[in-house]
Tab-separated table of C-alpha atoms and ligand atoms in Angstrom:
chain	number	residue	atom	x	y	z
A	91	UNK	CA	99.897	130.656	84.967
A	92	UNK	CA	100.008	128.264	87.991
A	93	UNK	CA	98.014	130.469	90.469
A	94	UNK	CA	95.278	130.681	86.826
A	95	UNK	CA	95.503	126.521	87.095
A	96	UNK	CA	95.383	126.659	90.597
A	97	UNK	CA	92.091	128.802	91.114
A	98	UNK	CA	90.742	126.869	88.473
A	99	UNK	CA	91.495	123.966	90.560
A	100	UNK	CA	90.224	125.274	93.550
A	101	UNK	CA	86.655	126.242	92.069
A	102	UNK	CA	86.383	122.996	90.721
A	103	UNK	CA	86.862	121.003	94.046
A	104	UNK	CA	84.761	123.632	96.026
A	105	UNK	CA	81.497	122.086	95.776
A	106	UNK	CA	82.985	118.511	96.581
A	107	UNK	CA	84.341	120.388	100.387
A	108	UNK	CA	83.329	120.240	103.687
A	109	UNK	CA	83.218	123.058	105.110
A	110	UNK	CA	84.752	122.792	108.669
A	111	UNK	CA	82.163	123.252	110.971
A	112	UNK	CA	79.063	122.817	108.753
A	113	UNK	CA	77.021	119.403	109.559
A	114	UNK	CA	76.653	117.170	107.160
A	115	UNK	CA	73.615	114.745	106.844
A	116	UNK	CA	74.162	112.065	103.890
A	117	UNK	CA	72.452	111.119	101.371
A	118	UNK	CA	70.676	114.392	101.391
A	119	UNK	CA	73.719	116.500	101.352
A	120	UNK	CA	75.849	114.994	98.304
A	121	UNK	CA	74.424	113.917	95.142
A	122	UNK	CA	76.798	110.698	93.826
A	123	UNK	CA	76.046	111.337	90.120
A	124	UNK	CA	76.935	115.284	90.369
A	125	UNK	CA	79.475	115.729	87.206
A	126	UNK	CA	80.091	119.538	87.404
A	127	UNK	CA	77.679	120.529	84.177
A	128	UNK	CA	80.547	121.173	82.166
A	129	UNK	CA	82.018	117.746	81.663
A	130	UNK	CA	81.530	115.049	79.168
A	131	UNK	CA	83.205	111.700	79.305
A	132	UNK	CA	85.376	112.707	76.458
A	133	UNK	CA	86.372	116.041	78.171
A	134	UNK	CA	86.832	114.014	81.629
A	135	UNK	CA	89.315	111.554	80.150
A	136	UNK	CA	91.654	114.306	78.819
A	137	UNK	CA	91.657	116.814	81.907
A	138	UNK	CA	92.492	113.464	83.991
A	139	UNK	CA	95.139	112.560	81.825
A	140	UNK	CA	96.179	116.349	81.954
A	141	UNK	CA	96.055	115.901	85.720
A	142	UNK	CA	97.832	112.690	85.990
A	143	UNK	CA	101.043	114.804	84.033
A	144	UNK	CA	100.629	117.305	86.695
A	145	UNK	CA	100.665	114.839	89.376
A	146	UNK	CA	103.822	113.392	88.197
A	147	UNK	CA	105.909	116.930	87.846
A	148	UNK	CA	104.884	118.064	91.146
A	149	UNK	CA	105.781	114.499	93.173
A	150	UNK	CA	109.216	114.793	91.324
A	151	UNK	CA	109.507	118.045	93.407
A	152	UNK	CA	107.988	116.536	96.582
A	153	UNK	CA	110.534	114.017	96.593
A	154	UNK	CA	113.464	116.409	95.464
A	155	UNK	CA	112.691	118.614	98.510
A	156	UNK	CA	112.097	115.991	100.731
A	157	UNK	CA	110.092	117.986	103.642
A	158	UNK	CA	106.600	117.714	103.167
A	159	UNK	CA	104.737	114.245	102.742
A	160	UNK	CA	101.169	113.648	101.554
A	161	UNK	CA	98.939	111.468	103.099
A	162	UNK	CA	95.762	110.280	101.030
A	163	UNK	CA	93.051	108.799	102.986
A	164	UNK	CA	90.229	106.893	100.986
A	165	UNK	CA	87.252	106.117	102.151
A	166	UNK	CA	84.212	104.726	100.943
A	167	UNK	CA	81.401	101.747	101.048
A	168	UNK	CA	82.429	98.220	99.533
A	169	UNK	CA	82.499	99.082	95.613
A	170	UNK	CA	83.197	102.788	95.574
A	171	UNK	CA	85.724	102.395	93.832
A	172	UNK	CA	89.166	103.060	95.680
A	173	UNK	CA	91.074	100.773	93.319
A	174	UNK	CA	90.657	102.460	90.463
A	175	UNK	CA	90.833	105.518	92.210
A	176	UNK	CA	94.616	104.347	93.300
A	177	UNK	CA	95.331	103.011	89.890
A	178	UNK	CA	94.275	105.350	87.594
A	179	UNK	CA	95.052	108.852	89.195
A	180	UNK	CA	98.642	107.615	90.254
A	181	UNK	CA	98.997	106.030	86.762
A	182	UNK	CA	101.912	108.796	86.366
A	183	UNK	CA	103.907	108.717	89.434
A	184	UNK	CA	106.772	106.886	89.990
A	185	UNK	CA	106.581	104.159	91.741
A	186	UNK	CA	109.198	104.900	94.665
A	187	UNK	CA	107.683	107.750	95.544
A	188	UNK	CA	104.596	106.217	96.902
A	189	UNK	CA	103.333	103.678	99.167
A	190	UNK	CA	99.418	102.148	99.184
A	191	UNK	CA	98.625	100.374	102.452
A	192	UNK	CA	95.207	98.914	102.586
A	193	UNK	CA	94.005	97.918	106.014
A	194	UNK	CA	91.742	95.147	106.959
A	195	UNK	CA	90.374	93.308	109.933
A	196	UNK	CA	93.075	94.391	112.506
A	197	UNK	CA	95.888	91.580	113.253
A	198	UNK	CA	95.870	90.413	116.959
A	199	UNK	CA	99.070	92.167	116.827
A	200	UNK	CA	97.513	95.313	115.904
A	201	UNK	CA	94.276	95.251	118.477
A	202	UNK	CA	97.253	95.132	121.154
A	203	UNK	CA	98.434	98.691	120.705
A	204	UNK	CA	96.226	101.926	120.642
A	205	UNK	CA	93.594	102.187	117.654
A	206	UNK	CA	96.203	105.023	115.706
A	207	UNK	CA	98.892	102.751	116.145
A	208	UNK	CA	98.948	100.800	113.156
A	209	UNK	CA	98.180	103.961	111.131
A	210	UNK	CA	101.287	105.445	112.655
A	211	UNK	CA	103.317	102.591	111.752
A	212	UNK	CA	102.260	103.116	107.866
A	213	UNK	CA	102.883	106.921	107.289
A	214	UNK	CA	104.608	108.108	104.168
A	215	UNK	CA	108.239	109.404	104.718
A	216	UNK	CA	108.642	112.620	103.880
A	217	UNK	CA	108.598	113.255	99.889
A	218	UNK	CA	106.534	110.393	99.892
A	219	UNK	CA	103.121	109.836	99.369
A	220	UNK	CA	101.384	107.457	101.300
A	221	UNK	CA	97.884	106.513	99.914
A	222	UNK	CA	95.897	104.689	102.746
A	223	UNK	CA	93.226	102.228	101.502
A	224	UNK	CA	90.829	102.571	104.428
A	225	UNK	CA	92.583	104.004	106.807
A	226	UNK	CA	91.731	105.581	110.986
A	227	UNK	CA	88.722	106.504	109.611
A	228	UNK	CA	87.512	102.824	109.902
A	229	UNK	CA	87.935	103.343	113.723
A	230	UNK	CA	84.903	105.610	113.710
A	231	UNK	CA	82.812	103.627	110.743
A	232	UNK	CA	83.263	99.700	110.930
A	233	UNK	CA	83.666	100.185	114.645
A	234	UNK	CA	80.530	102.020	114.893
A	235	UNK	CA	78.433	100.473	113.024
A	236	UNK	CA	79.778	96.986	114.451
A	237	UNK	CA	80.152	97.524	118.015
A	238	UNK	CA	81.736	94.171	118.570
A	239	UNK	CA	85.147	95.584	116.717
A	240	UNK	CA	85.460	98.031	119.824
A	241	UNK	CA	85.069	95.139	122.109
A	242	UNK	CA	87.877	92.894	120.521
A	243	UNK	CA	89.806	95.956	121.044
A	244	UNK	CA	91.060	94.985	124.324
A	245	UNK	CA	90.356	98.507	125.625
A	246	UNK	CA	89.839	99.792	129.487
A	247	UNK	CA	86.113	100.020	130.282
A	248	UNK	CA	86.520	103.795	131.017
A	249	UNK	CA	87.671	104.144	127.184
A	250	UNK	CA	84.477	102.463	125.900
A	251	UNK	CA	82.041	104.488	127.944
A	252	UNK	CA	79.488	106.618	126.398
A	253	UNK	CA	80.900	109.034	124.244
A	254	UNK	CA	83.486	106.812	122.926
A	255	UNK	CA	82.876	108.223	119.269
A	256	UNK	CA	83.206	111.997	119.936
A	257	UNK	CA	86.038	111.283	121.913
A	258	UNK	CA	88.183	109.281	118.729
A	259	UNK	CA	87.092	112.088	116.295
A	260	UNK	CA	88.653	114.818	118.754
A	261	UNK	CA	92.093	112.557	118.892
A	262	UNK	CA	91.845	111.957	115.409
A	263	UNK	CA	91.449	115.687	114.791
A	264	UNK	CA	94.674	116.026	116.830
A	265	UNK	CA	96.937	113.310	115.486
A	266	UNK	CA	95.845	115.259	112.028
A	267	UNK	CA	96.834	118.527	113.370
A	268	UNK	CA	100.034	117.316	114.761
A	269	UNK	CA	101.000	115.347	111.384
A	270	UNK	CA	99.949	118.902	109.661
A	271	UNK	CA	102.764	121.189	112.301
A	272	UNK	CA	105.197	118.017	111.000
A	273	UNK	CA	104.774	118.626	107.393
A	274	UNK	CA	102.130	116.033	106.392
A	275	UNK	CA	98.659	117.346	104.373
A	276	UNK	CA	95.918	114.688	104.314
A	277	UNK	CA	93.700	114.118	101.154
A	278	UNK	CA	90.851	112.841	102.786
A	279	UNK	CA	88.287	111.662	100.290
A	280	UNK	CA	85.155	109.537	100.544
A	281	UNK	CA	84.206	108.307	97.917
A	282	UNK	CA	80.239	108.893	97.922
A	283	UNK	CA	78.107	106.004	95.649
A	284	UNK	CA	74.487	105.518	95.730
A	285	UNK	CA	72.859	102.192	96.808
A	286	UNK	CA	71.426	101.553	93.558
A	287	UNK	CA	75.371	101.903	92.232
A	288	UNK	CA	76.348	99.455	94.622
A	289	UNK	CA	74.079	97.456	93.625
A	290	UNK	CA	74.600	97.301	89.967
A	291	UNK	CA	78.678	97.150	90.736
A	292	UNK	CA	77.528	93.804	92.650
A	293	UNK	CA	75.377	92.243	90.093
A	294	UNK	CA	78.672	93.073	87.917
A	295	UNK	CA	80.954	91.304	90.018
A	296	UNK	CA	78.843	88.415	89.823
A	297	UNK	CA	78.379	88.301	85.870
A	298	UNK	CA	81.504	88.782	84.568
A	299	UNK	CA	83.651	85.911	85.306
A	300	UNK	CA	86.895	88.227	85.417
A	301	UNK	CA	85.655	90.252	88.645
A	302	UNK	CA	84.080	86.934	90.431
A	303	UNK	CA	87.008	87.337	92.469
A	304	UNK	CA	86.157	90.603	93.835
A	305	UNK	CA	82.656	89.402	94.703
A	306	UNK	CA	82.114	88.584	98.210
A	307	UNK	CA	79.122	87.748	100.028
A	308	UNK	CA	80.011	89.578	103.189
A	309	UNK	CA	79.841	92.866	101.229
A	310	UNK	CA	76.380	92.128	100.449
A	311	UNK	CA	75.889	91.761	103.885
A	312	UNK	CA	77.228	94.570	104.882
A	313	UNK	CA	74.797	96.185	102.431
A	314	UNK	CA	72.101	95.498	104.819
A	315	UNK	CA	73.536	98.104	107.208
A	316	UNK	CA	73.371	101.195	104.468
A	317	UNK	CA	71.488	103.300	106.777
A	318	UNK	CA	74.210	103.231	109.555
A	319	UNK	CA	77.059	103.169	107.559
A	320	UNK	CA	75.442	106.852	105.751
A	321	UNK	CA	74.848	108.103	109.624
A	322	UNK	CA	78.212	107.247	110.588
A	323	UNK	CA	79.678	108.975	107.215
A	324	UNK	CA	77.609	111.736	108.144
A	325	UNK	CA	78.644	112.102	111.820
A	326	UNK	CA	82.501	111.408	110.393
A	327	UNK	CA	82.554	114.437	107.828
A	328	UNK	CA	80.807	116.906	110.039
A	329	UNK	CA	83.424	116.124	113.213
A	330	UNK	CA	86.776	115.892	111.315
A	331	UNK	CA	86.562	117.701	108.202
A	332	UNK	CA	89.162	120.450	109.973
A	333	UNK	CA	90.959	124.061	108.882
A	334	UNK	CA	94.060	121.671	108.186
A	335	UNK	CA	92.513	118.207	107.241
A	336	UNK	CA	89.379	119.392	105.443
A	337	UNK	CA	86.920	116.363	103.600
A	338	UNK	CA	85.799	116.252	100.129
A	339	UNK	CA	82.896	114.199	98.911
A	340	UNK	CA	83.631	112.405	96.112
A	341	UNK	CA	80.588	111.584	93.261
A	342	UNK	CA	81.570	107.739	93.093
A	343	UNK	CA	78.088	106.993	90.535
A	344	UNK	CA	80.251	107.770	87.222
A	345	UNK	CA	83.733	106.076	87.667
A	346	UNK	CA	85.440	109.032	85.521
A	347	UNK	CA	84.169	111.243	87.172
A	348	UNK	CA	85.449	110.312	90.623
A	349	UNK	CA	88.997	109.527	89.504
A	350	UNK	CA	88.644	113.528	87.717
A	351	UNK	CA	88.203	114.847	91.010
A	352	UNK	CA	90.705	112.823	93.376
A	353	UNK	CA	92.973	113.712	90.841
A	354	UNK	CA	92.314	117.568	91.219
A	355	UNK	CA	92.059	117.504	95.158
A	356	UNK	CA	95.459	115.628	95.030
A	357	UNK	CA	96.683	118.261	92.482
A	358	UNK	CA	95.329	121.108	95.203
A	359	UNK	CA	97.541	119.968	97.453
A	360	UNK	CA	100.777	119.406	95.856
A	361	UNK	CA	100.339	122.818	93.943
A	362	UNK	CA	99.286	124.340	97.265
A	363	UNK	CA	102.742	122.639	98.870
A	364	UNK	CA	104.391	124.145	96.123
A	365	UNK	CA	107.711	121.714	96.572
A	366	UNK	CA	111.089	123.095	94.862
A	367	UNK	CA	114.041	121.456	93.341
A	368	UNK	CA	116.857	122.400	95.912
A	369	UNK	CA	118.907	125.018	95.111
A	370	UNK	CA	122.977	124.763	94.939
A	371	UNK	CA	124.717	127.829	96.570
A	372	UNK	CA	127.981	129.926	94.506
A	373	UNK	CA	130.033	127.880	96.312
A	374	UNK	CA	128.717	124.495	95.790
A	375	UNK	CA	128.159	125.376	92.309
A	376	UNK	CA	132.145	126.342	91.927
A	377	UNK	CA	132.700	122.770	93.207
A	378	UNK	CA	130.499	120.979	90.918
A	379	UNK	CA	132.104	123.034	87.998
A	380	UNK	CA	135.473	121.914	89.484
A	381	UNK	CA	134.380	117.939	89.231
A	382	UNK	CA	133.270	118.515	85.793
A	383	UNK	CA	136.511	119.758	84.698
A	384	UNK	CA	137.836	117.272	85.845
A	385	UNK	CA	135.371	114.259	84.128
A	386	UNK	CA	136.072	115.993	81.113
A	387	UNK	CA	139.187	115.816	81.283
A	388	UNK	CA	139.022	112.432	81.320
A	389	UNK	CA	137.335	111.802	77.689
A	390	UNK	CA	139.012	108.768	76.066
A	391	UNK	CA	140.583	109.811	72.500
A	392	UNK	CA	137.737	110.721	70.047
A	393	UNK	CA	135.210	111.122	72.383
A	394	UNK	CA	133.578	115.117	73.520
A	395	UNK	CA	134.363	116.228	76.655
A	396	UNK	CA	130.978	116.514	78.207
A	397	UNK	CA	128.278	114.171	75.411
A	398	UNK	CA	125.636	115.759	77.399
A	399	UNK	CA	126.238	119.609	76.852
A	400	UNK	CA	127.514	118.631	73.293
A	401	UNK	CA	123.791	117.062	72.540
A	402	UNK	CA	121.807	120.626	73.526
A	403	UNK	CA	124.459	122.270	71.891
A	404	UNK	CA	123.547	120.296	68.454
A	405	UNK	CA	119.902	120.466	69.220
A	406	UNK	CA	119.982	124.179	69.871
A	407	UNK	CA	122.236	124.724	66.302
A	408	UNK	CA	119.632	122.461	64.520
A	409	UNK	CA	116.295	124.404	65.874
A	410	UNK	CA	117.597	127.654	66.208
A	411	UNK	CA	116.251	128.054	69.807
A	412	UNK	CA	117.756	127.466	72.927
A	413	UNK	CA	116.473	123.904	74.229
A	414	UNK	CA	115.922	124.482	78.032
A	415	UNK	CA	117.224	126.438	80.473
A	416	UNK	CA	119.449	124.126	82.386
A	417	UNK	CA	122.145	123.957	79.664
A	418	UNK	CA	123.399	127.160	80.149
A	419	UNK	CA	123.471	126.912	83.776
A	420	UNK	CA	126.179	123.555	83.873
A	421	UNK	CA	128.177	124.310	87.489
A	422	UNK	CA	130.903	126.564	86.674
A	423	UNK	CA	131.114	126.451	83.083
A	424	UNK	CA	129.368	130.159	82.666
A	425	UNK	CA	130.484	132.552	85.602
A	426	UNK	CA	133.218	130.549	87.422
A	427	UNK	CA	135.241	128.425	84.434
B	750	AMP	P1	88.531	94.893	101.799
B	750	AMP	O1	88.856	96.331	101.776
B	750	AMP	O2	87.406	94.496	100.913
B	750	AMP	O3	89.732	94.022	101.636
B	750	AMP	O4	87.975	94.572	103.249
B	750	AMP	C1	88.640	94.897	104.414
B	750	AMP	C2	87.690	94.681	105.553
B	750	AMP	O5	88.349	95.052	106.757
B	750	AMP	C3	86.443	95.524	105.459
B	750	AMP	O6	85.307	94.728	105.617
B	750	AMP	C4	86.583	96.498	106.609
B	750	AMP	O7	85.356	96.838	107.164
B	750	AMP	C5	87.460	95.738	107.570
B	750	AMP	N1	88.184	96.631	108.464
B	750	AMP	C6	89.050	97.603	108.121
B	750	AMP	N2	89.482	98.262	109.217
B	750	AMP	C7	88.871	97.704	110.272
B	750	AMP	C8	88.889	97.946	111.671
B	750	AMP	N3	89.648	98.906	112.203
B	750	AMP	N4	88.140	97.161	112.460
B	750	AMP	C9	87.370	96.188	111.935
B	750	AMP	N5	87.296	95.905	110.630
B	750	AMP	C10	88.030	96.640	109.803
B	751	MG	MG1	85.573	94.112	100.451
């Protein structure tokens, strides 16, 4: 049943991957209003909130097992969307168990340390997941486009020289690979919307009063740099989508859409980590059954010895049917009592 969900999964995110190796030339390459042929709105908003259920089973694991982390990296031009990317698909997860960092203009704090280092600073613990809004991938797309950035970097002249670009996607490939050997998988998603999107999302910022604060002139601005910002996104996929850090291209045009397919690509991964509740061993079991003895045998006058056990008990008498699994299993009450 979870290798059926997880093909299905997998077949659905396959046309949204970049194949390591493969070059990649935007827009021509990924059409921002694909939706998959099979999906209407209404269909979308269930299998999302389907997803979002999934999401939060499989972080309770995560966290339980404490030895893999996930890193999400979003990426995407000014109005693709990454909020509601961040707040719908992790709508379901609880709140310790991830952390959102969103990185701007770097601090003078930051541009005196290596490029990756304020990344590094910011990585999930393990059984975490860290969502990055914008993330290292700005150091090959802002910086690019804006030469400038690289020169307020503070950098030698021998790191600046020609080259400069192929040379960060190659460390970034490695800093990936060697977060991968530690037990980190990247979601790396960029979040692909057409100009004429963008442009409507604008006009929308402007005319309804509530999102005037997300309106800012600079992003229009930036608009005027489309062209580069698609070649850099283009150069950025083909060089780092990698065996162990792979991209996916995210249709950004229909909102639902988008958050339907981070959600899946995030689902990938956690069903593809697989995390497990930890397991007790006979012996630790015998001493858990020991303490419980022991709490029970401290029930004031009146009261049951374990309230717990008594209320599957009651359940499973009024139903007919065992409730779940786990009552039968209390430490030492079955085998060792
Ligand atoms: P926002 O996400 O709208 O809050 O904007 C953050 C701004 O920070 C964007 O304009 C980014 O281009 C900019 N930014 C993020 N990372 C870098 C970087 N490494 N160097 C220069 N600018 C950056
Ligand atoms: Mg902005």
């Amino acid at each position: 049943m979870v290798d059926e969900r997880a093909e299905r999964i997998r077949k659905f995110i396959r046309p949204l991957r970049v194949e390591p190796g493969t070059t990649v030339t935007l827009p021509a390459d990924f059409d921002p209003r694909y939706k998959a042929h099979i999906l209407k709105k209404k269909d979308g908003v269930a299998l999302l909130r389907t997803g979002i259920e999934l999401l939060a089973d499989y972080q309770r694991r995560l966290a339980a097992q404490d030895t893999y982390g996930v890193l999400v990296c979003l990426q995407a031009l000014d109005a693709g969307g990454k909020d509601g990317i961040i707040r719908h698909v992790m709508s379901g997860v609880n709140p310790q168990g991830v952390q959102v960092n969103s990185f701007k203009v770097p601090s003078a704090e930051e541009l005196d340390h290596d490029y990756l280092w304020r990344y590094a600073c910011r990585l999930p613990a393990r059984g975490n997941i860290g969502i990055f809004n914008r993330s290292h991938y700005e150091e090959v797309l802002v910086v690019r486009v804006h030469p400038e950035n690289l020169d307020r970097q503070k950098l030698p002249p021998e790191a600046k020289r020609k080259g400069v670009w192929n040379r960060r996607y190659n460390e970034i490939n490695e800093w990936e690979r060697y977060l991968t050997d530690n037990g980190y998988r990247l979601v790396k998603l960029f979040l692909n919307i057409s100009r004429e999107e963008q442009r409507a999302r604008f006009l929308k910022r402007i005319d309804v009063p509530e999102r005037n604060w997300k309106f800012s002139a600079a992003d229009v601005r930036e608009r005027e740099h489309w062209d580069e910002y698609q070649h850099a996104f283009s150069k950025m996929l083909s060089a780092t989508s990698t065996r162990w850090a792979p991209w996916y291209v995210i249709p950004a045009d229909r909102k639902w859409f988008a958050r339907i397919c981070a959600g899946a690509v995030l689902a990938h991964t956690l069903i593809d980590i697989d995390p497990r509740y930890p397991t007790v061993s006979a012996e630790e079991r015998r001493a858990l059954g020991a303490v419980a003895r022991r709490l029970e045998s401290e029930a004031p006058e009146g009261a049951p010895a374990d309230p717990y056990a008594m209320s599957i008990a009651s359940a499973e008498a009024g139903s007919g049917k065992p409730k779940k699994a786990q009552k039968s299993e209390r430490a030492g009450k079955t085998e060792n009592a």
